[in-house]
Tab-separated table of C-alpha atoms in Angstrom:
chain	number	residue	atom	x	y	z
A	192	ALA	CA	12.039	-0.512	29.356
A	193	GLY	CA	9.176	1.056	27.330
A	194	LYS	CA	7.657	-0.208	24.129
A	195	GLN	CA	9.855	-0.927	21.157
A	196	SER	CA	9.250	0.907	17.890
A	197	VAL	CA	9.648	-2.065	15.589
A	198	LEU	CA	7.814	-4.025	12.971
A	199	ALA	CA	8.366	-7.735	12.765
A	200	HIS	CA	7.770	-10.030	9.831
A	201	ALA	CA	7.694	-7.143	7.346
A	202	PHE	CA	7.904	-7.842	3.625
A	203	VAL	CA	7.121	-6.245	0.270
A	204	TRP	CA	4.776	-7.890	-2.199
A	205	CYS	CA	4.369	-6.790	-5.804
A	206	THR	CA	0.842	-7.933	-6.587
A	207	ASP	CA	-0.221	-9.361	-9.917
A	208	ARG	CA	-2.538	-7.390	-12.220
A	209	PRO	CA	-5.695	-9.504	-11.787
A	210	PHE	CA	-5.482	-9.218	-7.994
A	211	ILE	CA	-4.860	-5.467	-7.868
A	212	ASN	CA	-7.478	-4.773	-10.548
A	213	ASP	CA	-10.067	-6.691	-8.514
A	214	VAL	CA	-9.204	-4.758	-5.335
A	215	TRP	CA	-9.396	-1.451	-7.259
A	216	ARG	CA	-12.834	-2.332	-8.682
A	217	ARG	CA	-14.077	-2.918	-5.141
A	218	VAL	CA	-12.765	0.347	-3.659
A	219	ALA	CA	-12.766	2.842	-6.567
A	220	GLN	CA	-16.245	4.109	-5.678
A	221	PHE	CA	-14.884	5.312	-2.317
A	222	MET	CA	-12.024	7.346	-3.823
A	223	PRO	CA	-12.251	11.094	-4.513
A	224	ALA	CA	-12.954	12.062	-8.131
A	225	GLN	CA	-9.897	14.359	-8.173
A	226	LEU	CA	-6.734	14.099	-6.115
A	227	GLY	CA	-3.559	16.162	-6.396
A	228	GLY	CA	-4.591	17.626	-9.742
A	229	GLY	CA	-5.509	14.316	-11.344
A	230	GLU	CA	-7.960	11.453	-11.336
A	231	PRO	CA	-7.125	8.355	-9.246
A	232	VAL	CA	-6.265	5.459	-11.568
A	233	GLY	CA	-5.591	2.536	-9.244
A	234	ILE	CA	-3.683	1.166	-6.291
A	235	ASN	CA	0.090	0.882	-6.237
A	236	ARG	CA	1.061	-2.760	-6.724
A	237	ARG	CA	3.963	-2.465	-4.280
A	238	TRP	CA	2.362	-3.524	-0.988
A	239	ARG	CA	4.122	-3.292	2.339
A	240	CYS	CA	2.844	-6.066	4.618
A	241	TYR	CA	3.450	-6.058	8.359
A	242	ARG	CA	2.815	-8.391	11.229
A	243	TYR	CA	3.274	-6.747	14.584
A	244	GLN	CA	4.689	-8.604	17.534
A	245	PRO	CA	3.031	-8.237	20.965
A	246	GLY	CA	4.123	-4.952	22.539
A	247	ALA	CA	5.536	-3.515	19.306
A	248	VAL	CA	4.589	0.037	18.361
A	249	TYR	CA	4.865	1.892	15.071
A	250	ARG	CA	5.701	5.455	16.054
A	251	PRO	CA	3.880	8.465	14.502
A	252	HIS	CA	5.127	9.207	11.001
A	253	ILE	CA	4.076	10.629	7.641
A	254	ASP	CA	3.629	8.200	4.759
A	255	GLY	CA	5.411	9.209	1.580
A	256	GLY	CA	4.401	8.858	-2.059
A	257	TRP	CA	5.798	5.951	-4.060
A	258	PRO	CA	6.043	5.546	-7.833
A	259	GLY	CA	3.787	2.932	-9.412
A	260	SER	CA	5.598	-0.414	-9.375
A	261	GLY	CA	5.289	-3.501	-11.562
A	262	LEU	CA	7.068	-6.498	-13.036
A	263	ARG	CA	9.153	-6.333	-16.197
A	264	GLY	CA	7.857	-8.533	-19.002
A	265	GLU	CA	4.226	-8.613	-17.873
A	266	ASP	CA	2.902	-7.536	-21.233
A	267	ASP	CA	4.518	-10.515	-22.937
A	268	ASP	CA	3.386	-13.074	-20.320
A	269	GLN	CA	6.830	-13.244	-18.694
A	270	ALA	CA	5.735	-11.799	-15.334
A	271	GLU	CA	6.125	-15.106	-13.484
A	272	GLY	CA	9.432	-14.631	-11.729
A	273	GLY	CA	9.829	-11.329	-13.584
A	274	GLU	CA	12.085	-8.519	-12.461
A	275	TYR	CA	10.642	-5.978	-10.018
A	276	VAL	CA	10.392	-2.470	-11.472
A	277	TYR	CA	10.395	0.324	-8.880
A	278	ASP	CA	8.883	2.920	-11.282
A	279	ALA	CA	6.916	1.081	-13.962
A	280	PHE	CA	5.145	4.059	-15.553
A	281	SER	CA	6.435	6.877	-17.724
A	282	ASP	CA	3.658	9.276	-16.713
A	283	GLY	CA	5.089	10.190	-13.294
A	284	ARG	CA	2.283	8.649	-11.243
A	285	THR	CA	2.840	8.270	-7.523
A	286	SER	CA	0.763	7.100	-4.608
A	287	ARG	CA	-1.103	9.898	-2.832
A	288	LEU	CA	-3.179	8.059	-0.225
A	289	THR	CA	-2.499	5.330	2.300
A	290	PHE	CA	-4.591	2.194	1.795
A	291	LEU	CA	-4.852	-0.138	4.789
A	292	ILE	CA	-6.373	-3.597	4.946
A	293	TYR	CA	-6.557	-5.378	8.278
A	294	LEU	CA	-6.419	-9.149	7.868
A	295	ASN	CA	-7.261	-10.122	11.413
A	296	ASP	CA	-9.899	-9.613	14.061
A	297	ASP	CA	-10.573	-10.587	17.661
A	298	PHE	CA	-7.770	-8.510	19.142
A	299	ILE	CA	-7.295	-5.626	21.530
A	300	GLY	CA	-5.339	-2.551	20.421
A	301	GLY	CA	-3.810	-2.061	17.008
A	302	ALA	CA	-5.689	1.138	16.235
A	303	THR	CA	-4.484	3.510	13.531
A	304	THR	CA	-4.737	7.236	14.161
A	305	TYR	CA	-4.594	9.713	11.279
A	306	PHE	CA	-3.219	13.137	12.164
A	307	LEU	CA	-4.235	16.077	9.982
A	308	PRO	CA	-1.629	18.706	9.107
A	309	ASP	CA	-1.761	21.992	10.988
A	310	LYS	CA	-3.393	24.728	8.875
A	311	ASP	CA	-0.600	27.153	9.795
């Protein structure tokens, strides 16, 4: 029957500013100084979180860019339960890199392979 191409227990999490700022401080030194004609300014707060089921496979694909997300009302301390904003910035920023964090260990498999585009 072959392996299924599915993700199970997938959800989206819009992180709060203190959390994402702390993560950015820890990884910023590993980012390129210039990327896509601009300087990296942070990590998109819209996180896609996945938990794979045994035997599940995520087929080869190309990640797309996403606009910077946020919560409406954050600047006036109303972020708790605030409305999700798909594109929270007026400067046109979008994600340009994929950022992966593995939250488990002691497993077999689960490798991620990055394919580079063909030069032609």
